[in-house]
């Protein structure tokens, strides 16, 4: 029972820390380009522009 006195505030603090990190990621634009990562996977990375 005594351990709950320590574990509950620690769990609340870590949950709040995770929430702050998530809100910071939203504010800094981490989730703005959802399709860019999928296109970068398909890029061969040679740096040459494609001929059309």
Short mmCIF file of N, CA, C and O in Angstrom, two decimals:
data_model
loop_
_atom_site.label_atom_id
_atom_site.label_comp_id
_atom_site.label_asym_id
_atom_site.label_seq_id
_atom_site.Cartn_x
_atom_site.Cartn_y
_atom_site.Cartn_z
N UNK A 1 0.82 -1.19 0.00
CA UNK A 1 0.00 0.00 0.00
C UNK A 1 0.86 1.26 0.00
O UNK A 1 0.50 2.25 -0.63
N UNK A 2 1.99 1.19 0.67
CA UNK A 2 2.87 2.36 0.72
C UNK A 2 3.48 2.65 -0.65
O UNK A 2 3.81 3.81 -0.94
N UNK A 3 3.65 1.61 -1.46
CA UNK A 3 4.24 1.85 -2.78
C UNK A 3 3.30 2.63 -3.69
O UNK A 3 3.76 3.32 -4.60
N UNK A 4 1.98 2.51 -3.47
CA UNK A 4 1.04 3.27 -4.29
C UNK A 4 1.18 4.77 -4.07
O UNK A 4 0.90 5.56 -4.97
N UNK A 5 1.61 5.15 -2.90
CA UNK A 5 1.81 6.57 -2.61
C UNK A 5 2.89 7.15 -3.52
O UNK A 5 2.82 8.32 -3.91
N UNK A 6 3.85 6.33 -3.91
CA UNK A 6 4.92 6.78 -4.81
C UNK A 6 4.58 6.53 -6.28
O UNK A 6 4.90 7.34 -7.15
N UNK A 7 3.94 5.40 -6.56
CA UNK A 7 3.72 5.02 -7.95
C UNK A 7 2.64 5.86 -8.65
O UNK A 7 2.77 6.15 -9.84
N UNK A 8 1.61 6.24 -7.95
CA UNK A 8 0.54 7.02 -8.58
C UNK A 8 1.04 8.40 -9.02
O UNK A 8 0.80 8.79 -10.17
N UNK A 9 1.74 9.16 -8.19
CA UNK A 9 2.25 10.45 -8.69
C UNK A 9 3.29 10.29 -9.81
O UNK A 9 3.31 11.10 -10.75
N UNK A 10 4.10 9.25 -9.75
CA UNK A 10 5.07 9.01 -10.82
C UNK A 10 4.35 8.72 -12.12
O UNK A 10 4.71 9.24 -13.19
N UNK A 11 3.30 7.88 -12.07
CA UNK A 11 2.53 7.56 -13.27
C UNK A 11 1.84 8.80 -13.82
O UNK A 11 1.80 9.00 -15.05
N UNK A 12 1.28 9.62 -12.97
CA UNK A 12 0.64 10.85 -13.43
C UNK A 12 1.65 11.81 -14.05
O UNK A 12 1.37 12.46 -15.07
N UNK A 13 2.82 11.90 -13.45
CA UNK A 13 3.87 12.77 -14.00
C UNK A 13 4.32 12.28 -15.38
O UNK A 13 4.45 13.08 -16.32
N UNK A 14 4.53 10.98 -15.53
CA UNK A 14 4.97 10.45 -16.82
C UNK A 14 3.88 10.59 -17.87
O UNK A 14 4.18 10.86 -19.05
N UNK A 15 2.62 10.41 -17.48
CA UNK A 15 1.52 10.63 -18.42
C UNK A 15 1.43 12.08 -18.87
O UNK A 15 1.22 12.37 -20.04
N UNK A 16 1.61 13.00 -17.94
CA UNK A 16 1.62 14.42 -18.28
C UNK A 16 2.79 14.78 -19.17
O UNK A 16 2.65 15.58 -20.10
N UNK A 17 3.93 14.17 -18.90
CA UNK A 17 5.12 14.40 -19.73
C UNK A 17 4.88 13.91 -21.15
O UNK A 17 5.25 14.58 -22.12
N UNK A 18 4.25 12.75 -21.29
CA UNK A 18 3.92 12.24 -22.62
C UNK A 18 2.93 13.13 -23.34
O UNK A 18 3.03 13.35 -24.55
N UNK A 19 1.95 13.67 -22.61
CA UNK A 19 0.98 14.58 -23.20
C UNK A 19 1.64 15.87 -23.68
O UNK A 19 1.35 16.36 -24.77
N UNK A 20 2.54 16.40 -22.88
CA UNK A 20 3.26 17.62 -23.27
C UNK A 20 4.11 17.35 -24.51
O UNK A 20 4.15 18.18 -25.43
N UNK A 21 4.77 16.19 -24.58
CA UNK A 21 5.58 15.87 -25.76
C UNK A 21 4.71 15.73 -27.00
O UNK A 21 5.08 16.17 -28.09
N UNK A 22 3.53 15.12 -26.85
CA UNK A 22 2.62 14.98 -27.99
C UNK A 22 2.12 16.34 -28.45
O UNK A 22 2.08 16.61 -29.67
N UNK A 23 1.75 17.21 -27.53
CA UNK A 23 1.27 18.53 -27.91
C UNK A 23 2.37 19.36 -28.56
O UNK A 23 2.12 20.14 -29.49
N UNK A 24 3.61 19.19 -28.08
CA UNK A 24 4.74 19.88 -28.71
C UNK A 24 4.93 19.39 -30.14
O UNK A 24 5.19 20.19 -31.05
N UNK A 25 4.81 18.08 -30.36
CA UNK A 25 4.96 17.54 -31.70
C UNK A 25 3.86 18.07 -32.63
O UNK A 25 4.11 18.35 -33.80
N UNK A 26 2.64 18.19 -32.12
CA UNK A 26 1.57 18.75 -32.93
C UNK A 26 1.84 20.20 -33.29
O UNK A 26 1.65 20.63 -34.43
N UNK A 27 2.31 20.96 -32.30
CA UNK A 27 2.55 22.40 -32.52
C UNK A 27 3.72 22.64 -33.47
O UNK A 27 3.72 23.60 -34.24
N UNK A 28 4.72 21.77 -33.44
CA UNK A 28 5.89 21.98 -34.28
C UNK A 28 5.73 21.43 -35.69
O UNK A 28 6.64 21.52 -36.50
N UNK A 29 4.55 20.84 -35.99
CA UNK A 29 4.28 20.42 -37.36
C UNK A 29 4.77 19.03 -37.71
O UNK A 29 5.00 18.74 -38.88
N UNK A 30 4.95 18.16 -36.77
CA UNK A 30 5.44 16.83 -37.04
C UNK A 30 4.46 15.99 -37.86
O UNK A 30 4.86 15.05 -38.53
N UNK A 31 3.19 16.30 -37.80
CA UNK A 31 2.18 15.49 -38.47
C UNK A 31 1.58 16.21 -39.67
O UNK A 31 0.51 15.83 -40.14
N UNK A 32 2.26 17.19 -40.21
CA UNK A 32 1.72 17.95 -41.33
C UNK A 32 1.82 17.18 -42.65
O UNK A 32 0.90 17.19 -43.44
N UNK A 33 2.93 16.51 -42.90
CA UNK A 33 3.16 15.83 -44.18
C UNK A 33 3.02 14.33 -43.97
O UNK A 33 3.99 13.63 -43.74
N UNK A 34 1.80 13.83 -44.08
CA UNK A 34 1.56 12.41 -43.83
C UNK A 34 1.93 11.54 -45.02
O UNK A 34 2.25 10.37 -44.86
N UNK A 35 1.92 12.08 -46.22
CA UNK A 35 2.23 11.28 -47.40
C UNK A 35 3.70 11.37 -47.81
O UNK A 35 4.17 10.57 -48.60
N UNK A 36 4.43 12.32 -47.27
CA UNK A 36 5.82 12.51 -47.68
C UNK A 36 6.72 11.33 -47.36
O UNK A 36 7.56 10.93 -48.16
N UNK A 37 6.52 10.70 -46.20
CA UNK A 37 7.36 9.57 -45.83
C UNK A 37 7.13 8.39 -46.76
O UNK A 37 8.08 7.69 -47.13
N UNK A 38 5.91 8.17 -47.17
CA UNK A 38 5.64 7.04 -48.07
C UNK A 38 6.25 7.28 -49.45
O UNK A 38 6.69 6.33 -50.10
N UNK A 39 6.31 8.53 -49.88
CA UNK A 39 6.95 8.81 -51.17
C UNK A 39 8.47 8.73 -51.06
O UNK A 39 9.14 8.35 -52.02
N UNK A 40 9.02 9.10 -49.92
CA UNK A 40 10.47 9.01 -49.74
C UNK A 40 10.96 7.57 -49.72
O UNK A 40 12.09 7.30 -50.10
N UNK A 41 10.12 6.65 -49.30
CA UNK A 41 10.49 5.24 -49.33
C UNK A 41 10.69 4.77 -50.76
O UNK A 41 11.59 3.98 -51.06
N UNK A 42 9.86 5.27 -51.66
CA UNK A 42 9.93 4.85 -53.06
C UNK A 42 11.02 5.57 -53.84
O UNK A 42 11.36 5.16 -54.95
N UNK A 43 11.59 6.63 -53.30
CA UNK A 43 12.63 7.40 -53.98
C UNK A 43 13.92 6.60 -54.03
O UNK A 43 14.36 6.04 -53.03
N UNK A 44 14.55 6.51 -55.22
CA UNK A 44 15.79 5.75 -55.32
C UNK A 44 17.00 6.52 -54.80
O UNK A 44 18.04 5.93 -54.54
N UNK A 45 16.88 7.83 -54.65
CA UNK A 45 17.91 8.62 -54.00
C UNK A 45 19.13 8.94 -54.84
O UNK A 45 20.18 9.28 -54.32
N UNK A 46 19.05 8.85 -56.16
CA UNK A 46 20.22 9.16 -56.97
C UNK A 46 20.42 10.65 -57.17
O UNK A 46 21.47 11.08 -57.61
N UNK A 47 19.42 11.46 -56.86
CA UNK A 47 19.56 12.91 -56.91
C UNK A 47 19.34 13.51 -58.27
O UNK A 47 19.41 14.71 -58.44
N UNK A 48 19.10 12.70 -59.30
CA UNK A 48 18.87 13.21 -60.65
C UNK A 48 17.39 13.50 -60.84
O UNK A 48 16.55 12.70 -60.42
N UNK A 49 17.05 14.59 -61.47
CA UNK A 49 15.63 14.83 -61.78
C UNK A 49 15.14 13.86 -62.85
O UNK A 49 15.89 13.46 -63.74
N UNK A 50 13.89 13.49 -62.75
CA UNK A 50 13.32 12.54 -63.72
C UNK A 50 13.06 13.25 -65.03
O UNK A 50 12.66 14.41 -65.08
N UNK A 51 13.25 12.54 -66.14
CA UNK A 51 12.95 13.08 -67.46
C UNK A 51 11.49 12.82 -67.76
O UNK A 51 10.98 11.74 -67.51
N UNK A 52 10.85 13.84 -68.32
CA UNK A 52 9.42 13.67 -68.62
C UNK A 52 9.15 13.67 -70.06
O UNK A 52 9.56 14.28 -70.89
#
